[in-house]
PDB file of C-alpha atoms in Angstrom:
ATOM      1  CA  MET A 540      10.691 -15.786  -3.287  1.00 59.00           C
ATOM      2  CA  SER A 541      11.401 -12.079  -3.513  1.00 74.00           C
ATOM      3  CA  LEU A 542       9.358  -9.858  -1.216  1.00 83.00           C
ATOM      4  CA  SER A 543       7.519  -6.758  -2.316  1.00 87.00           C
ATOM      5  CA  GLY A 544       9.252  -3.460  -1.610  1.00 88.00           C
ATOM      6  CA  TYR A 545       6.708  -2.728   1.135  1.00 89.00           C
ATOM      7  CA  GLU A 546       7.374  -5.996   2.972  1.00 90.00           C
ATOM      8  CA  ALA A 547      11.124  -5.670   2.387  1.00 91.00           C
ATOM      9  CA  TYR A 548      11.033  -2.215   4.012  1.00 93.00           C
ATOM     10  CA  ARG A 549       9.178  -3.493   7.072  1.00 93.00           C
ATOM     11  CA  ASN A 550      11.472  -6.491   7.528  1.00 95.00           C
ATOM     12  CA  GLU A 551      14.709  -4.563   6.948  1.00 95.00           C
ATOM     13  CA  LEU A 552      13.761  -1.744   9.328  1.00 97.00           C
ATOM     14  CA  THR A 553      12.878  -4.325  11.975  1.00 97.00           C
ATOM     15  CA  ALA A 554      16.255  -6.019  11.523  1.00 96.00           C
ATOM     16  CA  LEU A 555      18.150  -2.714  11.643  1.00 96.00           C
ATOM     17  CA  ALA A 556      16.468  -1.676  14.876  1.00 96.00           C
ATOM     18  CA  ARG A 557      17.939  -4.716  16.599  1.00 95.00           C
ATOM     19  CA  HIS A 558      21.411  -3.168  16.320  1.00 94.00           C
ATOM     20  CA  ASP A 559      20.567   0.553  16.121  1.00 96.00           C
ATOM     21  CA  GLY A 560      18.634   2.003  19.020  1.00 96.00           C
ATOM     22  CA  ARG A 561      18.078   5.260  17.130  1.00 96.00           C
ATOM     23  CA  VAL A 562      15.663   3.671  14.656  1.00 97.00           C
ATOM     24  CA  VAL A 563      11.999   4.379  15.452  1.00 96.00           C
ATOM     25  CA  CYS A 564       8.944   3.345  13.430  1.00 94.00           C
ATOM     26  CA  LEU A 565       5.808   5.471  13.235  1.00 91.00           C
ATOM     27  CA  ASP A 566       3.078   3.633  11.379  1.00 85.00           C
ATOM     28  CA  ALA A 567       0.188   5.585   9.914  1.00 77.00           C
ATOM     29  CA  SER A 568      -1.303   2.703   7.934  1.00 71.00           C
ATOM     30  CA  PRO A 569      -5.094   2.650   8.279  1.00 62.00           C
ATOM     31  CA  GLY A 570      -6.393  -0.542   9.827  1.00 59.00           C
ATOM     32  CA  ARG A 571      -3.023  -2.346  10.037  1.00 60.00           C
ATOM     33  CA  THR A 572      -1.965  -4.174  13.213  1.00 64.00           C
ATOM     34  CA  ASP A 573       0.538  -6.710  11.901  1.00 78.00           C
ATOM     35  CA  HIS A 574       3.773  -4.709  11.663  1.00 86.00           C
ATOM     36  CA  PRO A 575       6.834  -6.879  12.476  1.00 92.00           C
ATOM     37  CA  PHE A 576       8.557  -3.863  14.031  1.00 94.00           C
ATOM     38  CA  GLU A 577       5.839  -3.669  16.664  1.00 92.00           C
ATOM     39  CA  LEU A 578       6.290  -7.340  17.543  1.00 92.00           C
ATOM     40  CA  ARG A 579      10.089  -7.071  17.931  1.00 95.00           C
ATOM     41  CA  HIS A 580      10.500  -3.500  19.231  1.00 95.00           C
ATOM     42  CA  PRO A 581       7.213  -2.393  20.842  1.00 94.00           C
ATOM     43  CA  ASP A 582       8.925   0.406  22.808  1.00 95.00           C
ATOM     44  CA  ARG A 583       9.987   2.108  19.539  1.00 96.00           C
ATOM     45  CA  PHE A 584       6.825   1.543  17.538  1.00 94.00           C
ATOM     46  CA  PHE A 585       4.017   4.105  17.399  1.00 89.00           C
ATOM     47  CA  GLY A 586       0.744   3.491  15.585  1.00 83.00           C
ATOM     48  CA  LEU A 587      -0.539   6.927  14.637  1.00 76.00           C
ATOM     49  CA  ALA A 588      -3.150   6.263  11.985  1.00 65.00           C
ATOM     50  CA  GLY A 589      -5.822   8.149  13.929  1.00 64.00           C
ATOM     51  CA  VAL A 590      -3.656  11.139  14.856  1.00 68.00           C
ATOM     52  CA  ALA A 591      -1.649  11.675  11.677  1.00 65.00           C
ATOM     53  CA  SER A 592      -1.719  15.468  12.061  1.00 68.00           C
ATOM     54  CA  ALA A 593       0.229  15.172  15.338  1.00 80.00           C
ATOM     55  CA  MET A 594       3.079  13.247  13.719  1.00 83.00           C
ATOM     56  CA  VAL A 595       5.062  16.338  12.728  1.00 88.00           C
ATOM     57  CA  ASP A 596       5.461  17.440  16.345  1.00 90.00           C
ATOM     58  CA  VAL A 597       6.287  13.880  17.412  1.00 90.00           C
ATOM     59  CA  VAL A 598       8.904  13.543  14.660  1.00 92.00           C
ATOM     60  CA  SER A 599      10.473  16.912  15.474  1.00 94.00           C
ATOM     61  CA  GLY A 600      10.887  15.887  19.096  1.00 95.00           C
ATOM     62  CA  MET A 601      12.389  12.525  18.158  1.00 95.00           C
ATOM     63  CA  VAL A 602      14.896  14.071  15.757  1.00 96.00           C
ATOM     64  CA  ALA A 603      15.927  16.623  18.392  1.00 95.00           C
ATOM     65  CA  ALA A 604      16.485  13.737  20.829  1.00 96.00           C
ATOM     66  CA  GLY A 605      18.791  11.959  18.368  1.00 95.00           C
ATOM     67  CA  PHE A 606      16.390   9.303  17.059  1.00 96.00           C
ATOM     68  CA  ARG A 607      15.999   8.300  13.397  1.00 96.00           C
ATOM     69  CA  PRO A 608      12.227   8.154  12.763  1.00 96.00           C
ATOM     70  CA  PHE A 609      10.687   6.337   9.813  1.00 96.00           C
ATOM     71  CA  VAL A 610       7.061   7.127   8.987  1.00 92.00           C
ATOM     72  CA  CYS A 611       5.190   4.598   6.870  1.00 85.00           C
ATOM     73  CA  THR A 612       1.973   5.596   5.164  1.00 73.00           C
ATOM     74  CA  GLY A 613       1.119   2.053   4.179  1.00 63.00           C
ATOM     75  CA  PRO A 614      -2.010   0.869   2.360  1.00 58.00           C
ATOM     76  CA  GLY A 615      -5.167   0.167   4.307  1.00 55.00           C
ATOM     77  CA  PRO A 616      -8.642  -1.010   3.328  1.00 51.00           C
ATOM     78  CA  ARG A 617      -9.660   2.564   2.504  1.00 52.00           C
ATOM     79  CA  GLY A 618      -6.485   3.883   0.970  1.00 52.00           C
ATOM     80  CA  LEU A 619      -3.515   5.629   2.525  1.00 54.00           C
ATOM     81  CA  GLY A 620      -5.430   7.798   4.993  1.00 55.00           C
ATOM     82  CA  PRO A 621      -4.442  11.357   5.985  1.00 53.00           C
ATOM     83  CA  ALA A 622      -0.725  10.521   6.175  1.00 52.00           C
ATOM     84  CA  GLY A 623      -0.742  10.036   2.407  1.00 63.00           C
ATOM     85  CA  ASN A 624      -1.411  13.752   1.963  1.00 79.00           C
ATOM     86  CA  LEU A 625       1.388  15.526   0.077  1.00 84.00           C
ATOM     87  CA  GLY A 626       1.451  18.499   2.430  1.00 86.00           C
ATOM     88  CA  LEU A 627       1.809  16.283   5.496  1.00 86.00           C
ATOM     89  CA  ARG A 628       4.506  14.176   3.869  1.00 87.00           C
ATOM     90  CA  ALA A 629       6.466  17.315   3.006  1.00 90.00           C
ATOM     91  CA  ARG A 630       6.217  18.579   6.594  1.00 91.00           C
ATOM     92  CA  LEU A 631       7.387  15.223   7.945  1.00 91.00           C
ATOM     93  CA  LEU A 632      10.402  15.266   5.637  1.00 94.00           C
ATOM     94  CA  GLU A 633      11.225  18.846   6.593  1.00 94.00           C
ATOM     95  CA  ALA A 634      11.018  17.794  10.256  1.00 94.00           C
ATOM     96  CA  GLY A 635      13.716  15.194   9.606  1.00 95.00           C
ATOM     97  CA  ALA A 636      11.786  11.933   9.193  1.00 94.00           C
ATOM     98  CA  SER A 637      12.191   9.388   6.449  1.00 95.00           C
ATOM     99  CA  VAL A 638       8.827   8.766   4.781  1.00 93.00           C
ATOM    100  CA  VAL A 639       7.962   5.449   3.135  1.00 91.00           C
ATOM    101  CA  THR A 640       4.958   5.393   0.828  1.00 87.00           C
ATOM    102  CA  PRO A 641       3.530   2.538  -1.230  1.00 81.00           C
ATOM    103  CA  TYR A 642       1.584   3.369  -4.381  1.00 67.00           C
ATOM    104  CA  ALA A 643       0.709   7.044  -3.992  1.00 51.00           C
ATOM    105  CA  GLY A 644       3.402   9.580  -3.275  1.00 53.00           C
ATOM    106  CA  PHE A 645       6.829  10.444  -4.613  1.00 62.00           C
ATOM    107  CA  LEU A 646       6.507   9.594  -8.294  1.00 69.00           C
ATOM    108  CA  GLU A 647       3.093  11.208  -8.563  1.00 72.00           C
ATOM    109  CA  ASP A 648       4.323  14.264  -6.625  1.00 84.00           C
ATOM    110  CA  TYR A 649       7.885  14.256  -7.927  1.00 85.00           C
ATOM    111  CA  GLN A 650       7.913  17.828  -9.180  1.00 85.00           C
ATOM    112  CA  VAL A 651       6.929  19.106  -5.725  1.00 87.00           C
ATOM    113  CA  LEU A 652       9.086  16.786  -3.618  1.00 89.00           C
ATOM    114  CA  ARG A 653      12.272  17.448  -5.595  1.00 89.00           C
ATOM    115  CA  ARG A 654      12.099  21.079  -4.466  1.00 90.00           C
ATOM    116  CA  LEU A 655      12.410  20.156  -0.794  1.00 92.00           C
ATOM    117  CA  GLU A 656      15.861  21.221   0.334  1.00 91.00           C
ATOM    118  CA  GLY A 657      18.104  18.536   1.780  1.00 93.00           C
ATOM    119  CA  VAL A 658      15.707  15.654   1.062  1.00 95.00           C
ATOM    120  CA  THR A 659      16.805  12.513  -0.775  1.00 95.00           C
ATOM    121  CA  LEU A 660      14.258  10.883  -3.091  1.00 94.00           C
ATOM    122  CA  ALA A 661      14.369   7.169  -3.849  1.00 93.00           C
ATOM    123  CA  ALA A 662      12.259   4.784  -5.921  1.00 91.00           C
ATOM    124  CA  PRO A 663      13.864   1.359  -5.416  1.00 89.00           C
ATOM    125  CA  CYS A 664      12.769  -1.625  -7.448  1.00 86.00           C
ATOM    126  CA  GLY A 665      11.964  -4.748  -5.471  1.00 82.00           C
ATOM    127  CA  ASP A 666      13.391  -6.511  -2.452  1.00 85.00           C
ATOM    128  CA  ALA A 667      17.171  -6.034  -2.648  1.00 84.00           C
ATOM    129  CA  GLU A 668      17.129  -2.384  -3.695  1.00 87.00           C
ATOM    130  CA  THR A 669      14.541  -1.466  -1.079  1.00 89.00           C
ATOM    131  CA  ARG A 670      16.584  -3.090   1.678  1.00 90.00           C
ATOM    132  CA  ALA A 671      19.710  -1.251   0.522  1.00 90.00           C
ATOM    133  CA  VAL A 672      17.906   2.093   0.473  1.00 92.00           C
ATOM    134  CA  VAL A 673      16.472   1.525   3.977  1.00 95.00           C
ATOM    135  CA  ARG A 674      19.940   0.637   5.289  1.00 93.00           C
ATOM    136  CA  ALA A 675      21.378   3.801   3.748  1.00 92.00           C
ATOM    137  CA  ALA A 676      18.546   5.908   5.170  1.00 94.00           C
ATOM    138  CA  ALA A 677      19.126   4.569   8.677  1.00 93.00           C
ATOM    139  CA  ALA A 678      22.832   5.357   8.444  1.00 91.00           C
ATOM    140  CA  THR A 679      22.414   9.047   7.598  1.00 89.00           C
ATOM    141  CA  ASP A 680      20.719  12.029   9.170  1.00 86.00           C
ATOM    142  CA  ARG A 681      19.434  13.175   5.785  1.00 91.00           C
ATOM    143  CA  PRO A 682      15.636  12.696   5.429  1.00 95.00           C
ATOM    144  CA  ILE A 683      14.601  10.445   2.584  1.00 95.00           C
ATOM    145  CA  HIS A 684      11.327   9.771   0.790  1.00 94.00           C
ATOM    146  CA  ILE A 685      11.125   6.140  -0.331  1.00 93.00           C
ATOM    147  CA  ARG A 686       8.488   4.998  -2.804  1.00 90.00           C
ATOM    148  CA  VAL A 687       7.962   1.238  -2.495  1.00 88.00           C
ATOM    149  CA  GLY A 688       5.840  -1.265  -4.387  1.00 84.00           C
ATOM    150  CA  THR A 689       3.424  -3.806  -2.977  1.00 82.00           C
ATOM    151  CA  VAL A 690       3.983  -6.629  -5.488  1.00 80.00           C
ATOM    152  CA  PRO A 691       7.064  -8.938  -5.468  1.00 80.00           C
ATOM    153  CA  ARG A 692       9.511  -8.093  -8.268  1.00 68.00           C
ATOM    154  CA  PRO A 693      11.893 -11.002  -8.877  1.00 59.00           C
ATOM    155  CA  TYR A 694      13.102  -9.559 -12.179  1.00 54.00           C
ATOM    156  CA  TRP A 695      15.571  -7.075 -10.608  1.00 63.00           C
ATOM    157  CA  PRO A 696      17.346  -9.003  -7.815  1.00 61.00           C
ATOM    158  CA  ARG A 697      20.528  -6.832  -7.615  1.00 68.00           C
ATOM    159  CA  PRO A 698      22.877  -9.412  -6.025  1.00 67.00           C
ATOM    160  CA  ASP A 699      25.528  -6.681  -5.658  1.00 72.00           C
ATOM    161  CA  LEU A 700      23.526  -4.961  -2.920  1.00 73.00           C
ATOM    162  CA  VAL A 701      24.689  -6.971   0.050  1.00 70.00           C
ATOM    163  CA  PRO A 702      24.705  -5.379   3.541  1.00 69.00           C
ATOM    164  CA  GLY A 703      27.450  -2.780   3.677  1.00 65.00           C
ATOM    165  CA  ALA A 704      27.514  -2.160  -0.082  1.00 65.00           C
ATOM    166  CA  LEU A 705      26.718   1.307  -1.374  1.00 70.00           C
ATOM    167  CA  THR A 706      23.897   1.829  -3.856  1.00 77.00           C
ATOM    168  CA  ARG A 707      25.564   3.109  -6.999  1.00 83.00           C
ATOM    169  CA  PRO A 708      24.116   6.220  -8.705  1.00 83.00           C
ATOM    170  CA  VAL A 709      23.544   4.159 -11.878  1.00 90.00           C
ATOM    171  CA  ALA A 710      22.834   0.423 -12.040  1.00 90.00           C
ATOM    172  CA  TRP A 711      23.629  -0.881 -15.523  1.00 91.00           C
ATOM    173  CA  GLU A 712      21.740  -3.870 -16.824  1.00 89.00           C
ATOM    174  CA  SER A 713      23.666  -3.425 -20.061  1.00 89.00           C
ATOM    175  CA  PRO A 714      25.870  -0.667 -21.547  1.00 88.00           C
ATOM    176  CA  GLY A 715      24.666  -1.599 -25.045  1.00 82.00           C
ATOM    177  CA  HIS A 716      27.042  -1.876 -27.983  1.00 71.00           C
ATOM    178  CA  GLY A 717      29.074   1.125 -26.898  1.00 63.00           C
ATOM    179  CA  ASP A 718      28.844   3.298 -30.031  1.00 68.00           C
ATOM    180  CA  GLU A 719      27.780   6.931 -29.725  1.00 68.00           C
ATOM    181  CA  ASP A 720      24.423   6.366 -31.452  1.00 80.00           C
ATOM    182  CA  THR A 721      23.287   3.654 -29.027  1.00 91.00           C
ATOM    183  CA  VAL A 722      20.031   4.600 -27.315  1.00 95.00           C
ATOM    184  CA  CYS A 723      20.124   4.189 -23.541  1.00 96.00           C
ATOM    185  CA  LEU A 724      16.896   3.343 -21.743  1.00 96.00           C
ATOM    186  CA  VAL A 725      16.843   5.007 -18.311  1.00 95.00           C
ATOM    187  CA  SER A 726      14.353   3.247 -16.065  1.00 92.00           C
ATOM    188  CA  VAL A 727      12.661   4.790 -13.050  1.00 89.00           C
ATOM    189  CA  GLY A 728      10.650   2.802 -10.514  1.00 85.00           C
ATOM    190  CA  GLU A 729       9.339  -0.737 -10.712  1.00 84.00           C
ATOM    191  CA  TYR A 730       7.125  -0.384 -13.771  1.00 83.00           C
ATOM    192  CA  GLY A 731       9.822   1.423 -15.710  1.00 87.00           C
ATOM    193  CA  THR A 732      12.408  -1.224 -14.860  1.00 87.00           C
ATOM    194  CA  GLY A 733      10.124  -4.063 -15.933  1.00 86.00           C
ATOM    195  CA  THR A 734       9.270  -2.330 -19.200  1.00 89.00           C
ATOM    196  CA  ALA A 735      12.887  -1.469 -20.003  1.00 91.00           C
ATOM    197  CA  ARG A 736      14.091  -5.007 -19.349  1.00 90.00           C
ATOM    198  CA  ALA A 737      11.281  -6.446 -21.484  1.00 90.00           C
ATOM    199  CA  ALA A 738      12.191  -4.037 -24.290  1.00 92.00           C
ATOM    200  CA  ARG A 739      15.865  -5.047 -24.123  1.00 92.00           C
ATOM    201  CA  ALA A 740      14.888  -8.709 -24.358  1.00 91.00           C
ATOM    202  CA  LEU A 741      13.528  -7.885 -27.817  1.00 93.00           C
ATOM    203  CA  ALA A 742      16.220  -5.332 -28.725  1.00 93.00           C
ATOM    204  CA  PRO A 743      19.431  -6.373 -26.941  1.00 93.00           C
ATOM    205  CA  TRP A 744      21.486  -3.664 -28.693  1.00 92.00           C
ATOM    206  CA  LEU A 745      19.824  -1.041 -26.469  1.00 95.00           C
ATOM    207  CA  ALA A 746      21.589   0.079 -23.304  1.00 96.00           C
ATOM    208  CA  HIS A 747      19.711   0.100 -20.008  1.00 95.00           C
ATOM    209  CA  ALA A 748      20.610   2.212 -16.987  1.00 95.00           C
ATOM    210  CA  HIS A 749      18.451   2.067 -13.865  1.00 93.00           C
ATOM    211  CA  LEU A 750      18.209   4.959 -11.387  1.00 94.00           C
ATOM    212  CA  VAL A 751      17.247   4.547  -7.712  1.00 92.00           C
ATOM    213  CA  TYR A 752      17.899   8.026  -6.262  1.00 93.00           C
ATOM    214  CA  LEU A 753      16.104  10.787  -8.136  1.00 92.00           C
ATOM    215  CA  ASP A 754      16.699  14.034  -6.221  1.00 93.00           C
ATOM    216  CA  ASP A 755      18.745  16.719  -7.979  1.00 92.00           C
ATOM    217  CA  ARG A 756      21.927  16.010  -6.013  1.00 93.00           C
ATOM    218  CA  ASN A 757      21.961  12.350  -7.005  1.00 93.00           C
ATOM    219  CA  LEU A 758      20.714  13.033 -10.541  1.00 94.00           C
ATOM    220  CA  ALA A 759      23.718  15.274 -11.173  1.00 94.00           C
ATOM    221  CA  VAL A 760      26.069  12.423 -10.223  1.00 95.00           C
ATOM    222  CA  ALA A 761      24.104   9.916 -12.301  1.00 95.00           C
ATOM    223  CA  ALA A 762      24.003  12.251 -15.319  1.00 95.00           C
ATOM    224  CA  ALA A 763      27.781  12.633 -15.272  1.00 95.00           C
ATOM    225  CA  GLU A 764      28.161   8.849 -15.435  1.00 94.00           C
ATOM    226  CA  LEU A 765      25.513   8.473 -18.142  1.00 94.00           C
ATOM    227  CA  ALA A 766      27.133  11.162 -20.291  1.00 93.00           C
ATOM    228  CA  ARG A 767      30.467   9.329 -20.296  1.00 91.00           C
ATOM    229  CA  SER A 768      28.894   6.468 -22.259  1.00 88.00           C
ATOM    230  CA  HIS A 769      25.883   7.774 -24.199  1.00 92.00           C
ATOM    231  CA  SER A 770      24.221  10.861 -25.645  1.00 91.00           C
ATOM    232  CA  ARG A 771      20.715   9.548 -26.449  1.00 93.00           C
ATOM    233  CA  PHE A 772      18.438   8.734 -23.511  1.00 95.00           C
ATOM    234  CA  LEU A 773      14.872   7.502 -23.259  1.00 94.00           C
ATOM    235  CA  ILE A 774      13.198   7.749 -19.833  1.00 93.00           C
ATOM    236  CA  VAL A 775      11.036   4.700 -19.087  1.00 92.00           C
ATOM    237  CA  GLY A 776       8.701   4.732 -16.107  1.00 85.00           C
ATOM    238  CA  ALA A 777       5.154   5.031 -14.867  1.00 73.00           C
ATOM    239  CA  ARG A 778       3.134   7.564 -16.827  1.00 68.00           C
ATOM    240  CA  THR A 779       2.835   9.815 -13.785  1.00 65.00           C
ATOM    241  CA  CYS A 780       6.563  10.509 -13.491  1.00 70.00           C
ATOM    242  CA  THR A 781       8.343  10.228 -16.839  1.00 77.00           C
ATOM    243  CA  ARG A 782       7.936  13.792 -18.075  1.00 80.00           C
ATOM    244  CA  GLY A 783       9.059  15.333 -14.800  1.00 83.00           C
ATOM    245  CA  MET A 784      12.023  12.974 -14.653  1.00 84.00           C
ATOM    246  CA  ALA A 785      12.988  13.704 -18.267  1.00 87.00           C
ATOM    247  CA  ASP A 786      12.857  17.424 -17.588  1.00 89.00           C
ATOM    248  CA  ALA A 787      15.015  17.078 -14.463  1.00 90.00           C
ATOM    249  CA  LEU A 788      17.591  14.809 -16.122  1.00 92.00           C
ATOM    250  CA  ALA A 789      17.768  16.965 -19.256  1.00 92.00           C
ATOM    251  CA  ARG A 790      18.935  19.910 -17.166  1.00 93.00           C
ATOM    252  CA  HIS A 791      21.982  17.860 -16.219  1.00 94.00           C
ATOM    253  CA  LEU A 792      22.544  16.664 -19.813  1.00 94.00           C
ATOM    254  CA  PRO A 793      22.423  19.875 -21.877  1.00 92.00           C
ATOM    255  CA  ASP A 794      24.194  18.332 -24.879  1.00 90.00           C
ATOM    256  CA  ALA A 795      22.224  15.087 -25.003  1.00 92.00           C
ATOM    257  CA  TYR A 796      19.008  13.850 -26.549  1.00 92.00           C
ATOM    258  CA  VAL A 797      16.501  13.192 -23.752  1.00 93.00           C
ATOM    259  CA  ASP A 798      12.973  11.956 -24.437  1.00 90.00           C
ATOM    260  CA  ILE A 799      10.316   9.760 -22.833  1.00 89.00           C
ATOM    261  CA  ALA A 800       8.666   6.469 -23.662  1.00 85.00           C
ATOM    262  CA  PRO A 801       5.131   7.888 -23.908  1.00 70.00           C
ATOM    263  CA  ALA A 802       3.173   4.723 -23.170  1.00 53.00           C
ATOM    264  CA  ALA A 803       5.176   3.075 -20.398  1.00 49.00           C
ATOM    265  CA  THR A 804       2.015   2.600 -18.382  1.00 49.00           C
ATOM    266  CA  ASP A 805       1.359   1.546 -14.802  1.00 46.00           C
ATOM    267  CA  GLY A 806       1.369  -2.186 -15.361  1.00 48.00           C
ATOM    268  CA  ASP A 807       3.800  -5.025 -15.945  1.00 46.00           C
ATOM    269  CA  GLY A 808       4.913  -5.426 -19.533  1.00 49.00           C
ATOM    270  CA  ASN A 809       2.747  -2.602 -20.859  1.00 56.00           C
ATOM    271  CA  GLY A 810       4.346  -0.095 -23.169  1.00 82.00           C
ATOM    272  CA  VAL A 811       7.085  -2.382 -24.514  1.00 90.00           C
ATOM    273  CA  THR A 812       6.104  -1.850 -28.165  1.00 88.00           C
ATOM    274  CA  GLU A 813       5.800   1.908 -27.658  1.00 88.00           C
ATOM    275  CA  THR A 814       9.166   1.988 -25.899  1.00 91.00           C
ATOM    276  CA  LEU A 815      10.825   0.233 -28.832  1.00 92.00           C
ATOM    277  CA  ARG A 816       9.226   2.656 -31.276  1.00 90.00           C
ATOM    278  CA  ALA A 817      10.432   5.609 -29.206  1.00 90.00           C
ATOM    279  CA  ALA A 818      13.932   4.088 -29.160  1.00 92.00           C
ATOM    280  CA  ASP A 819      13.867   3.829 -32.960  1.00 91.00           C
ATOM    281  CA  ARG A 820      12.900   7.506 -33.190  1.00 89.00           C
ATOM    282  CA  ALA A 821      15.690   8.448 -30.798  1.00 89.00           C
ATOM    283  CA  ALA A 822      18.233   6.518 -32.860  1.00 87.00           C
ATOM    284  CA  GLY A 823      17.127   8.345 -36.005  1.00 79.00           C
ATOM    285  CA  TYR A 824      17.619  11.899 -34.753  1.00 63.00           C
ATOM    286  CA  GLY A 825      20.758  13.572 -36.037  1.00 50.00           C
ATOM    287  CA  VAL A 826      20.566  16.538 -33.690  1.00 42.00           C
ATOM    288  CA  ARG A 827      19.888  16.795 -30.007  1.00 44.00           C
ATOM    289  CA  ARG A 828      16.343  17.056 -28.699  1.00 45.00           C
ATOM    290  CA  ILE A 829      15.640  18.035 -25.098  1.00 44.00           C
ATOM    291  CA  VAL A 830      12.286  17.438 -23.388  1.00 45.00           C
TER     292      VAL A 830
END
């Protein structure tokens, strides 16, 4: 059974710490005491839910000492707590930590976070992608914000992402029929991936490209690959992020049609009909249209 992204993150970080003494876990999850990292590596685990404001200084010291801190603002019985605050997350990233946030964060605050210099932004879908992103984050000194889900997602297993494999800028479920008028669905996050795959099940002629890394540096690489195959793109994702993502991707695709699936809502399977209608509109345009 596939794990949720949140559980996959916790398990993968715990496994990585066994072989990498630089990896440190700072947990700011309200009311949580069951972190596997704490059980396996208690000397490198710090529960800071009650002193979240002090985490920036702690992280700065750890980074200066050569450690690789991961801060998790996991869900508690009363929400994310103070560590879920956008301002605090930005300061932690600027201090050099990787920040892992379920539910709130990243996608909702995408337009702000993408302006942070030197920060990688990732929204992996499910178990395998989350593990790959955590491995990549532990192997680099570049801070990364990882948005994870809390529900298992078996529909995007990514068997290519074995330990040691690099996460490609674009993961293709299908390139479509290959003609220049083919509409390419570009999925972002777990809800977007589920909706895009459900839409393709009904309209298999559509292409589907899935993006994991969404900061400007990685988007530029992904856009170059997308442009080699298609010129009509429909961004599919949670309602809170699609317009910002479409705007960011359109800047890297000045000669392409870029639009959004307006009703790809925050729930499994929702928005499939609206996505197909938007794809039909995209296929019918004879000139480019940039969001």
